[in-house]
Coordinates of C-alpha atoms in Angstrom, one line a residue:
M25 CA 0.0 0.0 0.0
S26 CA 1.1 3.6 -0.7
A27 CA 1.1 6.4 1.8
Y28 CA -2.0 8.6 1.2
V29 CA -1.1 11.1 3.9
T30 CA 2.5 12.0 4.9
V31 CA 3.1 14.4 7.8
R32 CA 6.6 15.6 8.4
G33 CA 7.8 17.8 11.3
L34 CA 4.3 19.2 11.8
T35 CA 4.2 22.0 14.4
R36 CA 1.4 24.3 15.4
V37 CA 2.0 27.2 17.7
F38 CA -0.8 29.5 19.0
D39 CA -0.3 33.1 20.2
V40 CA -2.2 33.2 23.5
S41 CA -0.9 36.5 24.7
K42 CA -3.0 39.0 26.6
P43 CA -3.8 42.3 24.9
W44 CA -0.9 44.7 24.5
L45 CA -2.0 47.1 27.2
N46 CA -2.4 44.3 29.7
R47 CA 1.1 43.0 29.0
V48 CA 2.5 46.5 29.4
L49 CA 0.8 47.1 32.7
E50 CA 1.7 43.7 34.1
G51 CA 5.2 43.7 32.7
R52 CA 4.7 40.4 30.8
G53 CA 5.9 39.3 27.3
K54 CA 4.0 37.4 24.7
A55 CA 2.9 33.8 25.5
F56 CA 2.9 31.0 23.0
L57 CA 1.2 27.6 23.3
T58 CA 2.8 24.7 21.3
A59 CA -0.2 22.4 20.4
I60 CA 1.8 20.2 18.1
S61 CA 5.6 19.7 18.1
D62 CA 7.5 18.1 15.3
V63 CA 5.0 15.3 14.6
D64 CA 5.8 12.7 11.8
F65 CA 3.5 9.9 10.6
Q66 CA 2.1 8.3 7.5
V67 CA -1.5 7.1 6.7
E68 CA -1.6 4.3 4.1
E69 CA -4.4 4.3 1.6
R70 CA -7.5 2.3 2.6
T71 CA -6.4 1.9 6.2
T72 CA -7.3 3.5 9.6
Y73 CA -4.7 5.5 11.5
A74 CA -5.7 6.3 15.0
L75 CA -4.3 9.1 17.2
V76 CA -4.9 8.6 20.9
G77 CA -3.9 10.6 24.0
E78 CA -5.3 12.6 26.9
S79 CA -7.3 15.8 26.4
G80 CA -5.0 18.6 25.4
S81 CA -2.5 16.3 23.6
G82 CA -3.0 17.9 20.2
K83 CA -5.1 15.2 18.5
S84 CA -7.9 17.6 17.2
T85 CA -5.3 20.2 16.2
I86 CA -3.6 17.6 13.9
G87 CA -7.0 16.7 12.4
R88 CA -8.0 20.3 11.8
T89 CA -4.6 21.0 10.2
L90 CA -5.0 18.1 7.8
V91 CA -8.3 19.2 6.5
G92 CA -7.1 22.8 6.2
L93 CA -9.0 24.5 9.0
L94 CA -5.6 25.4 10.6
R95 CA -2.3 26.3 9.0
P96 CA 0.8 24.6 10.3
S97 CA 3.4 26.9 11.9
A98 CA 6.2 24.6 10.6
G99 CA 6.4 21.2 8.8
E100 CA 4.6 19.6 5.9
V101 CA 1.4 17.9 5.1
E102 CA 1.4 15.9 1.9
I103 CA -1.8 14.3 0.6
E104 CA -2.0 12.4 -2.6
G105 CA 1.6 13.5 -3.3
V106 CA 0.7 17.2 -3.1
N107 CA 2.5 19.3 -0.4
L108 CA -0.2 21.6 0.8
A109 CA 2.3 23.9 2.5
T110 CA 4.3 24.7 -0.6
E111 CA 2.1 23.9 -3.5
V112 CA 1.3 27.0 -5.6
D113 CA -1.2 25.4 -8.1
A114 CA -4.7 26.4 -6.6
D115 CA -6.4 23.7 -8.8
K116 CA -4.2 20.9 -7.4
I117 CA -4.9 22.1 -3.8
A118 CA -8.6 22.3 -4.5
S119 CA -8.6 18.8 -6.0
V120 CA -6.9 17.4 -2.9
R121 CA -9.3 19.2 -0.6
S122 CA -12.3 18.0 -2.4
N123 CA -11.3 14.4 -1.5
I124 CA -11.2 15.2 2.3
Q125 CA -14.2 15.3 4.7
M126 CA -14.4 15.5 8.5
I127 CA -16.8 14.1 11.1
F128 CA -17.0 16.2 14.2
Q129 CA -17.4 15.2 17.9
D130 CA -20.7 16.8 18.5
P131 CA -23.1 15.9 15.7
Y132 CA -25.8 18.5 16.7
A133 CA -23.3 21.3 16.8
S134 CA -22.1 20.5 13.3
L135 CA -25.6 20.5 11.7
N136 CA -27.4 23.7 10.7
P137 CA -30.6 23.6 12.8
R138 CA -32.5 25.7 10.3
W139 CA -31.7 23.4 7.3
R140 CA -33.5 20.3 6.4
V141 CA -31.4 17.1 6.3
R142 CA -31.6 17.0 2.5
D143 CA -29.9 20.4 2.2
I144 CA -27.3 19.6 4.9
I145 CA -26.2 16.3 3.1
T146 CA -26.2 17.7 -0.4
E147 CA -24.4 21.0 0.4
P148 CA -20.9 19.8 -0.5
V149 CA -22.2 18.7 -4.0
A150 CA -24.6 21.6 -4.6
S151 CA -21.8 24.2 -3.9
K152 CA -20.0 22.8 -6.9
G153 CA -23.1 23.1 -9.1
E154 CA -23.6 19.4 -9.5
D155 CA -26.8 17.4 -9.7
T156 CA -28.2 16.4 -6.2
V157 CA -31.5 14.8 -7.2
G158 CA -32.0 11.7 -5.0
L159 CA -28.6 12.0 -3.5
A160 CA -29.6 12.6 0.1
E161 CA -32.2 9.8 0.0
R162 CA -29.6 7.3 -1.3
L163 CA -27.0 8.3 1.3
L164 CA -29.5 8.2 4.1
E165 CA -30.4 4.6 3.2
Q166 CA -26.7 3.8 2.9
V167 CA -26.1 4.9 6.6
G168 CA -29.1 3.0 7.9
L169 CA -31.8 5.7 7.9
H170 CA -35.0 6.1 5.9
P171 CA -35.0 8.1 2.7
S172 CA -38.0 10.0 4.0
D173 CA -35.9 11.5 6.8
A174 CA -34.4 13.8 4.2
G175 CA -37.3 16.3 4.8
K176 CA -36.8 16.5 8.5
F177 CA -34.7 18.9 10.7
P178 CA -31.8 17.9 12.9
H179 CA -33.7 18.3 16.2
E180 CA -36.0 15.5 15.2
F181 CA -33.3 12.9 15.5
S182 CA -31.4 11.1 18.3
G183 CA -27.7 11.6 18.9
G184 CA -26.8 8.4 17.0
Q185 CA -29.0 9.3 14.1
R186 CA -27.5 12.7 13.9
Q187 CA -24.0 11.2 13.7
R188 CA -25.3 9.0 10.8
I189 CA -26.4 12.2 9.0
C190 CA -22.9 13.6 9.5
I191 CA -21.5 10.5 8.0
A192 CA -23.9 10.7 5.0
R193 CA -22.9 14.4 4.5
A194 CA -19.2 13.4 4.6
L195 CA -19.9 10.7 2.0
A196 CA -21.8 13.1 -0.4
S197 CA -18.7 14.4 -2.1
E198 CA -17.2 10.9 -2.5
P199 CA -14.1 11.6 -0.4
R200 CA -11.1 9.3 -0.2
L201 CA -10.0 10.6 3.3
I202 CA -12.3 11.2 6.3
V203 CA -10.9 12.7 9.5
C204 CA -13.1 11.4 12.4
D205 CA -12.7 13.7 15.5
E206 CA -14.1 11.7 18.4
P207 CA -17.0 10.5 16.3
T208 CA -18.7 8.4 19.1
S209 CA -17.7 10.1 22.4
A210 CA -21.1 11.8 22.7
L211 CA -23.1 8.7 22.1
D212 CA -24.3 5.8 24.3
V213 CA -22.3 2.6 24.3
S214 CA -24.8 0.6 22.2
V215 CA -25.1 3.4 19.7
Q216 CA -21.3 3.8 19.5
A217 CA -21.1 0.2 18.4
Q218 CA -23.6 0.8 15.6
V219 CA -21.8 3.8 14.4
L220 CA -18.4 2.2 14.5
N221 CA -19.7 -0.9 12.6
L222 CA -21.2 1.4 10.0
M223 CA -17.9 3.3 9.6
S224 CA -16.0 0.0 9.3
D225 CA -18.4 -1.4 6.6
L226 CA -18.3 1.9 4.6
K227 CA -14.5 1.8 4.7
D228 CA -14.4 -1.7 3.2
E229 CA -17.3 -0.9 0.7
L230 CA -16.0 2.5 -0.5
G231 CA -12.3 2.1 -0.1
L232 CA -12.0 4.9 2.4
T233 CA -9.0 6.1 4.4
Y234 CA -9.7 7.2 8.0
L235 CA -7.7 9.3 10.4
L236 CA -9.5 8.4 13.7
I237 CA -9.0 10.8 16.6
T238 CA -10.1 9.3 19.9
H239 CA -9.3 8.8 23.6
D240 CA -11.1 5.5 23.7
L241 CA -8.6 2.6 23.6
T242 CA -11.3 0.0 23.0
V243 CA -12.3 1.8 19.8
V244 CA -8.8 1.9 18.3
R245 CA -8.1 -1.7 19.3
H246 CA -10.8 -3.0 17.0
M247 CA -10.8 -0.3 14.2
A248 CA -7.2 0.9 13.7
D249 CA -4.5 -0.6 11.4
R250 CA -1.9 1.7 13.0
I251 CA -2.0 3.7 16.3
G252 CA 0.0 6.8 17.2
V253 CA 0.1 7.9 20.9
L254 CA 0.3 11.6 21.5
Y255 CA 1.5 13.3 24.7
L256 CA 1.7 17.1 25.0
G257 CA 1.7 17.5 21.2
R258 CA 4.5 15.0 20.6
L259 CA 4.2 11.5 19.1
V260 CA 5.7 9.2 21.7
E261 CA 4.9 5.8 20.2
E262 CA 3.5 4.3 17.0
A263 CA 2.7 0.6 16.4
D264 CA 0.1 -1.8 15.1
P265 CA -2.8 -2.6 17.6
R266 CA -1.5 -6.1 18.5
S267 CA 2.0 -4.9 19.4
L268 CA 0.8 -1.8 21.2
F269 CA -1.7 -3.6 23.4
S270 CA 0.4 -6.7 24.1
S271 CA 3.8 -5.0 24.6
P272 CA 3.7 -1.2 25.0
K273 CA 7.1 0.4 24.9
H274 CA 6.6 3.9 26.2
P275 CA 5.8 4.5 29.9
Y276 CA 3.0 6.9 28.9
T277 CA 1.4 4.2 26.7
Q278 CA 1.7 1.7 29.6
M279 CA 0.0 4.2 31.9
L280 CA -2.9 4.7 29.4
L281 CA -3.4 1.0 29.1
D282 CA -3.3 0.4 32.8
A283 CA -5.9 3.1 33.5
A284 CA -8.3 1.8 30.8
P285 CA -11.2 -0.3 31.9
R286 CA -11.0 -4.1 31.2
M287 CA -13.5 -6.8 31.2
D288 CA -11.3 -9.1 33.3
G289 CA -10.2 -6.3 35.6
F290 CA -12.9 -6.6 38.3
G291 CA -11.3 -6.0 41.7
R292 CA -7.9 -5.1 40.4
E293 CA -6.0 -2.2 42.0
V294 CA -4.3 0.1 39.7
P295 CA -2.3 3.1 41.0
P296 CA -3.7 6.4 39.7
P297 CA -1.6 8.2 37.0
K298 CA 1.2 10.2 38.5
G299 CA 1.0 14.0 38.3
E300 CA -0.8 16.3 35.9
I301 CA -0.1 17.2 32.3
P302 CA 2.4 20.0 32.2
D303 CA 1.5 23.5 31.0
P304 CA 1.9 23.5 27.2
I305 CA 2.9 27.2 27.3
D306 CA 5.9 26.2 29.4
P307 CA 6.6 22.5 28.6
P308 CA 9.3 20.6 30.4
S309 CA 12.8 20.3 28.9
G310 CA 14.0 17.1 27.3
C311 CA 11.3 14.4 27.3
A312 CA 7.9 16.0 28.0
F313 CA 6.8 13.0 30.0
H314 CA 9.7 12.9 32.4
P315 CA 7.9 14.8 35.3
R316 CA 5.4 11.9 35.4
C317 CA 7.6 9.0 34.3
P318 CA 8.4 6.3 36.9
I319 CA 11.7 5.4 35.2
A320 CA 13.0 8.9 34.2
A321 CA 16.8 9.3 34.3
D322 CA 19.0 12.4 34.0
I323 CA 19.2 12.1 30.2
C324 CA 15.3 12.4 30.0
H325 CA 15.6 15.9 31.7
R326 CA 18.2 17.1 29.2
E327 CA 17.5 15.6 25.8
R328 CA 14.3 15.2 23.8
P329 CA 14.3 11.5 22.6
A330 CA 14.0 10.9 18.9
M331 CA 11.6 8.3 17.4
R332 CA 13.4 5.0 17.0
R333 CA 12.5 1.4 16.3
V334 CA 12.2 -1.0 19.2
D335 CA 10.9 -4.4 18.2
N336 CA 7.7 -3.8 16.2
A337 CA 7.1 -0.2 17.4
L338 CA 8.5 3.3 16.9
V339 CA 9.0 4.9 20.3
A340 CA 10.4 8.2 21.5
C341 CA 12.0 7.1 24.8
H342 CA 15.6 6.9 26.0
L343 CA 14.9 3.8 28.1
A344 CA 12.4 1.9 26.0
E345 CA 14.3 -1.3 26.3

């Protein structure tokens, strides 16, 4: 398989400074928050690449950068062989963008409450002046809803049904890549399973590529072909699901897996995660995880570890062995 998405050295910094007058009166300088720091990964065509990590780790920022909602501060995003940071041909960029769609975390917030479902689903196609007759009805049937639902408004549906509408809208323009930002976190467990099974079936049927952003390890275990673990905007481990769950290499990955609920874990005592996530405006030197790491050594305080191969995984840890 070929790499459909290639991310190199991706960095995104936000200026979170107070207004100029406040800084003058308080004697403070500008403040910058590094949401993503030098991230590298590839997503192969027709596979699912999952990004996992705690809240604030930079998962959604990466997703929004890939779809063009945010511009990178540094690094490159290459999709279908087109470098979106340096490409000057507007037609090439538009062609690549037309093959990307996004499914957001809150389905109701991403649907226009004043539009009927038919208009919501067909908007990506209608904006290009193409024929939309019968499109909404066909897509609603494809995602498990009734074609007559096209005439209803978003408030007339349940949370799981709204997420199916979001999936139908994402499919309308026949994309090749769909960025799924926590697509099931707002849903009940039973509905989550239905939506995930639907996404999996559509991936096989339509040959889709997914970038799945989630904090739910049970989701990535069953859906992902490759998993990247993020901590404080840095990719700390990357592996296939079997290797990651059976033999995690990075202490942070081990901490996440230990804290996750397990069917066979009744009565087990797991020590709570040590410490809090550091301030991203003033991140620690060296390895960002060292203040919370149980095996941190002096080198972890001084040097940022590079990604290197250990067994079947890529891991950014000086002491992974």
